[in-house]
Amino acid sequence: MYFRLPKKYYSVFALFAIISGVLVFWSDSYITEKEKLNREIHLEKLNKKTASDLQNELNNYAALMSGIRSYVKLSDEFPSQDKLHTFINHQLSSLPIDDSYIISYVDTTDIFKYSFTKDQIDPSHLIGASIKNLINKKGALIMREKLEKYDYVAFNPYNIIEGRVGLPIGFKAQNNQNSNLGYFSIIKDFKPIIDRVYHNIDTSKYVFRFKTSTGIEFDRERVYDGKKIYNTREDHQYWRNFEIQDENFIKTQIPFFNKKFIIETAYKKPYKRNPRLLLLMILWYTLLLSFMLFIIIQLYIYKRKNRIIARQKKELSEVVATKNKFFTIIAHDLRGPLASVINFLDLLREEPNQNNQTSKIIDALEDSSKNSLSLLDNLLKWSKIQTGKTHYQPQKIDVLTIIKDQVKIQKQQALRKNINIVIEASTDVKVMADKNMIATVIRNLLSNAIKYSHEQGIIVIELNKVDSFFSFSIEDSGIGIPEEYQYSLFDVTKITTQRGTLQEKGSGLGLILSKHFIEIHNGTLSVESIHNKGTIASFTLPI
């Protein structure tokens, strides 16, 4: 179905599209910002955790230094190299750190007295050599100045000749008399300490940057201070291997004696919005627009159909009003002349010297006129029902009296067939009902019974009280109603008629009108019939 919507509907749709577009864009931006914030929070938590892990490893290292210094200072005599070597190995067995270290003792003349690792004595052949040969005179002076200033001195990590990154710490060598005997230098392999940071970390997502507070960078394999590097290995997780800007790092400072180390953490890949989220937003926006378009179209169709229905209803009302007015006019205009005809026929019947043929003509004319008058009465009442002009006016009525009156009115029709009408009343109860409506119902039922009864037939009318209801029934032994007609007796759209035993005509409207009147009284009307055996019509009224 093709149609063009009015402009106002397109305006509403466009306004909705703009508003929903803004809302979808805002939702997408909000979710994106939320994801970025969560990403930053997660990175910050990870940075704090890795800094804590590094701090713990450095604290273990510091604990070893403190133990060595206390042992030297509290010993009765300055410990020999062997005794100190044994003590340190014992200390390492009780601390959660690895055993990769070099410990050296330099006396006040800057000569190496001790130099050993866990498994070797003098591994680099330094005993007896001067430290000035390694770090020159100026470096030795700076070292001594720092050692005089602090109990412990941490130096920048540097590339040691063994091809590792070393973390040197020094402290003054004093006996229990606090005599200055030189200083101890302990160089710890930094790689196992840094490795702790990478424990249970997804290195495909995160990268770390390690440096000192003075800006010297290092990783697990090298120190990037511009000095000579003694190994060929590279740390593949070195941050410069990835395209990461400085502003993408989150950093934490870790104090370690007189120095500060900085650990920085960043994502290896920049944030990219979730394509599924974008697709979902587009889908939502499309669905919203589709739904709104569907609503607008349905609303337009609904209003258009309502206008069509309203127009058709108006036209139908006009047609019905015209029809009802037509019925009313016809019924009123024809009823008077028919009544006059019936009266005139009664006068003719009383004229003397009439032959049989004339009497038959008069009887036939009178029957036809009375049938037409009955039809007009039903049409008039039906038109009043359709126009709402029928008014229910209940009063206490005597149904038996109404029956007798109707029998008198239709006595002439019954005499023509020699029909005997029997009234059996087991109750004289009066009911609250509309007299005219009940009279019309009884007239129609009695007229049908006479019309469809055989000559010399019997019609039995019974009045009973059943519980709290008044019951009326009229039974004849006439031609009955064909079965195919019984299902549409009360259907106004399928009015069916059949001729009486003397070819009397019927309108088919009497039963429909009667049922409507009985239902106004909250009663029920029913018809039971067997073809060629007779019919029982009955109704009940509440007492």
PDB file of N, CA and C in Angstrom, residues 485-525:
ATOM      1  N   TYR A 485     -34.549 -23.614   8.912  1.00  0.00           N
ATOM      2  CA  TYR A 485     -34.956 -22.274   9.297  1.00  0.00           C
ATOM      3  C   TYR A 485     -34.757 -22.014  10.786  1.00  0.00           C
ATOM      4  N   GLN A 486     -34.668 -23.083  11.583  1.00  0.00           N
ATOM      5  CA  GLN A 486     -34.682 -22.926  13.041  1.00  0.00           C
ATOM      6  C   GLN A 486     -33.435 -22.198  13.569  1.00  0.00           C
ATOM      7  N   TYR A 487     -32.315 -22.288  12.847  1.00  0.00           N
ATOM      8  CA  TYR A 487     -31.077 -21.662  13.325  1.00  0.00           C
ATOM      9  C   TYR A 487     -31.045 -20.150  13.071  1.00  0.00           C
ATOM     10  N   SER A 488     -31.973 -19.636  12.254  1.00  0.00           N
ATOM     11  CA  SER A 488     -31.953 -18.212  11.928  1.00  0.00           C
ATOM     12  C   SER A 488     -33.249 -17.516  12.295  1.00  0.00           C
ATOM     13  N   LEU A 489     -34.013 -18.105  13.236  1.00  0.00           N
ATOM     14  CA  LEU A 489     -35.292 -17.521  13.605  1.00  0.00           C
ATOM     15  C   LEU A 489     -35.149 -16.115  14.181  1.00  0.00           C
ATOM     16  N   PHE A 490     -34.026 -15.880  14.917  1.00  0.00           N
ATOM     17  CA  PHE A 490     -33.852 -14.597  15.597  1.00  0.00           C
ATOM     18  C   PHE A 490     -32.730 -13.759  14.988  1.00  0.00           C
ATOM     19  N   ASP A 491     -32.325 -14.105  13.773  1.00  0.00           N
ATOM     20  CA  ASP A 491     -31.252 -13.373  13.102  1.00  0.00           C
ATOM     21  C   ASP A 491     -31.886 -12.402  12.110  1.00  0.00           C
ATOM     22  N   VAL A 492     -31.738 -11.091  12.396  1.00  0.00           N
ATOM     23  CA  VAL A 492     -32.387 -10.077  11.570  1.00  0.00           C
ATOM     24  C   VAL A 492     -31.791 -10.023  10.163  1.00  0.00           C
ATOM     25  N   THR A 493     -30.553 -10.536  10.020  1.00  0.00           N
ATOM     26  CA  THR A 493     -29.916 -10.527   8.698  1.00  0.00           C
ATOM     27  C   THR A 493     -30.335 -11.709   7.843  1.00  0.00           C
ATOM     28  N   LYS A 494     -31.075 -12.664   8.438  1.00  0.00           N
ATOM     29  CA  LYS A 494     -31.471 -13.872   7.695  1.00  0.00           C
ATOM     30  C   LYS A 494     -32.959 -14.174   7.932  1.00  0.00           C
ATOM     31  N   ILE A 495     -33.759 -13.156   7.695  1.00  0.00           N
ATOM     32  CA  ILE A 495     -35.202 -13.339   7.918  1.00  0.00           C
ATOM     33  C   ILE A 495     -35.766 -14.337   6.905  1.00  0.00           C
ATOM     34  N   THR A 496     -36.410 -15.363   7.425  1.00  0.00           N
ATOM     35  CA  THR A 496     -37.016 -16.388   6.576  1.00  0.00           C
ATOM     36  C   THR A 496     -38.503 -16.487   6.907  1.00  0.00           C
ATOM     37  N   THR A 497     -39.290 -16.718   5.923  1.00  0.00           N
ATOM     38  CA  THR A 497     -40.743 -16.838   6.133  1.00  0.00           C
ATOM     39  C   THR A 497     -41.261 -18.086   5.422  1.00  0.00           C
ATOM     40  N   GLN A 498     -42.392 -18.576   5.917  1.00  0.00           N
ATOM     41  CA  GLN A 498     -43.094 -19.659   5.233  1.00  0.00           C
ATOM     42  C   GLN A 498     -44.602 -19.387   5.336  1.00  0.00           C
ATOM     43  N   ARG A 499     -45.326 -19.855   4.353  1.00  0.00           N
ATOM     44  CA  ARG A 499     -46.764 -19.582   4.313  1.00  0.00           C
ATOM     45  C   ARG A 499     -47.497 -20.478   5.302  1.00  0.00           C
ATOM     46  N   GLY A 500     -48.685 -19.964   5.763  1.00  0.00           N
ATOM     47  CA  GLY A 500     -49.510 -20.720   6.694  1.00  0.00           C
ATOM     48  C   GLY A 500     -50.272 -21.824   5.986  1.00  0.00           C
ATOM     49  N   THR A 501     -51.116 -22.504   6.742  1.00  0.00           N
ATOM     50  CA  THR A 501     -51.850 -23.644   6.180  1.00  0.00           C
ATOM     51  C   THR A 501     -52.896 -23.204   5.169  1.00  0.00           C
ATOM     52  N   LEU A 502     -53.300 -21.910   5.203  1.00  0.00           N
ATOM     53  CA  LEU A 502     -54.206 -21.358   4.196  1.00  0.00           C
ATOM     54  C   LEU A 502     -53.474 -20.348   3.335  1.00  0.00           C
ATOM     55  N   GLN A 503     -52.166 -20.580   3.199  1.00  0.00           N
ATOM     56  CA  GLN A 503     -51.317 -19.719   2.375  1.00  0.00           C
ATOM     57  C   GLN A 503     -51.216 -18.294   2.917  1.00  0.00           C
ATOM     58  N   GLU A 504     -51.374 -18.149   4.280  1.00  0.00           N
ATOM     59  CA  GLU A 504     -51.185 -16.829   4.866  1.00  0.00           C
ATOM     60  C   GLU A 504     -49.702 -16.451   4.787  1.00  0.00           C
ATOM     61  N   LYS A 505     -49.448 -15.177   4.555  1.00  0.00           N
ATOM     62  CA  LYS A 505     -48.069 -14.685   4.483  1.00  0.00           C
ATOM     63  C   LYS A 505     -47.561 -14.308   5.870  1.00  0.00           C
ATOM     64  N   GLY A 506     -46.259 -14.455   6.046  1.00  0.00           N
ATOM     65  CA  GLY A 506     -45.609 -14.020   7.299  1.00  0.00           C
ATOM     66  C   GLY A 506     -44.437 -13.100   6.995  1.00  0.00           C
ATOM     67  N   SER A 507     -44.123 -12.219   7.930  1.00  0.00           N
ATOM     68  CA  SER A 507     -43.023 -11.256   7.704  1.00  0.00           C
ATOM     69  C   SER A 507     -41.676 -11.763   8.222  1.00  0.00           C
ATOM     70  N   GLY A 508     -41.733 -12.692   9.180  1.00  0.00           N
ATOM     71  CA  GLY A 508     -40.488 -13.164   9.809  1.00  0.00           C
ATOM     72  C   GLY A 508     -39.940 -12.202  10.843  1.00  0.00           C
ATOM     73  N   LEU A 509     -40.609 -11.062  11.032  1.00  0.00           N
ATOM     74  CA  LEU A 509     -40.124 -10.049  11.973  1.00  0.00           C
ATOM     75  C   LEU A 509     -40.734 -10.206  13.365  1.00  0.00           C
ATOM     76  N   GLY A 510     -41.861 -10.943  13.438  1.00  0.00           N
ATOM     77  CA  GLY A 510     -42.571 -11.054  14.717  1.00  0.00           C
ATOM     78  C   GLY A 510     -41.737 -11.688  15.819  1.00  0.00           C
ATOM     79  N   LEU A 511     -41.067 -12.816  15.530  1.00  0.00           N
ATOM     80  CA  LEU A 511     -40.265 -13.499  16.555  1.00  0.00           C
ATOM     81  C   LEU A 511     -39.065 -12.651  16.988  1.00  0.00           C
ATOM     82  N   ILE A 512     -38.423 -11.981  16.018  1.00  0.00           N
ATOM     83  CA  ILE A 512     -37.268 -11.142  16.351  1.00  0.00           C
ATOM     84  C   ILE A 512     -37.690 -10.010  17.269  1.00  0.00           C
ATOM     85  N   LEU A 513     -38.810  -9.370  16.951  1.00  0.00           N
ATOM     86  CA  LEU A 513     -39.324  -8.282  17.775  1.00  0.00           C
ATOM     87  C   LEU A 513     -39.705  -8.789  19.163  1.00  0.00           C
ATOM     88  N   SER A 514     -40.337  -9.966  19.208  1.00  0.00           N
ATOM     89  CA  SER A 514     -40.757 -10.537  20.487  1.00  0.00           C
ATOM     90  C   SER A 514     -39.554 -10.865  21.376  1.00  0.00           C
ATOM     91  N   LYS A 515     -38.527 -11.453  20.788  1.00  0.00           N
ATOM     92  CA  LYS A 515     -37.336 -11.786  21.572  1.00  0.00           C
ATOM     93  C   LYS A 515     -36.703 -10.526  22.169  1.00  0.00           C
ATOM     94  N   HIS A 516     -36.666  -9.452  21.365  1.00  0.00           N
ATOM     95  CA  HIS A 516     -36.077  -8.204  21.852  1.00  0.00           C
ATOM     96  C   HIS A 516     -36.885  -7.661  23.040  1.00  0.00           C
ATOM     97  N   PHE A 517     -38.225  -7.694  22.932  1.00  0.00           N
ATOM     98  CA  PHE A 517     -39.065  -7.192  24.018  1.00  0.00           C
ATOM     99  C   PHE A 517     -38.885  -8.019  25.282  1.00  0.00           C
ATOM    100  N   ILE A 518     -38.811  -9.341  25.155  1.00  0.00           N
ATOM    101  CA  ILE A 518     -38.639 -10.203  26.325  1.00  0.00           C
ATOM    102  C   ILE A 518     -37.275  -9.961  26.989  1.00  0.00           C
ATOM    103  N   GLU A 519     -36.222  -9.772  26.182  1.00  0.00           N
ATOM    104  CA  GLU A 519     -34.889  -9.516  26.744  1.00  0.00           C
ATOM    105  C   GLU A 519     -34.838  -8.180  27.465  1.00  0.00           C
ATOM    106  N   ILE A 520     -35.645  -7.208  27.025  1.00  0.00           N
ATOM    107  CA  ILE A 520     -35.732  -5.941  27.769  1.00  0.00           C
ATOM    108  C   ILE A 520     -36.230  -6.201  29.181  1.00  0.00           C
ATOM    109  N   HIS A 521     -37.073  -7.219  29.354  1.00  0.00           N
ATOM    110  CA  HIS A 521     -37.612  -7.582  30.677  1.00  0.00           C
ATOM    111  C   HIS A 521     -36.693  -8.531  31.444  1.00  0.00           C
ATOM    112  N   ASN A 522     -35.468  -8.775  30.922  1.00  0.00           N
ATOM    113  CA  ASN A 522     -34.529  -9.730  31.545  1.00  0.00           C
ATOM    114  C   ASN A 522     -35.104 -11.139  31.563  1.00  0.00           C
ATOM    115  N   GLY A 523     -35.911 -11.454  30.558  1.00  0.00           N
ATOM    116  CA  GLY A 523     -36.454 -12.798  30.427  1.00  0.00           C
ATOM    117  C   GLY A 523     -35.829 -13.515  29.247  1.00  0.00           C
ATOM    118  N   THR A 524     -36.350 -14.690  28.946  1.00  0.00           N
ATOM    119  CA  THR A 524     -35.847 -15.472  27.821  1.00  0.00           C
ATOM    120  C   THR A 524     -37.010 -15.955  26.969  1.00  0.00           C
ATOM    121  N   LEU A 525     -36.796 -16.047  25.659  1.00  0.00           N
ATOM    122  CA  LEU A 525     -37.795 -16.565  24.721  1.00  0.00           C
ATOM    123  C   LEU A 525     -37.147 -17.663  23.901  1.00  0.00           C
TER     124      LEU A 525
END
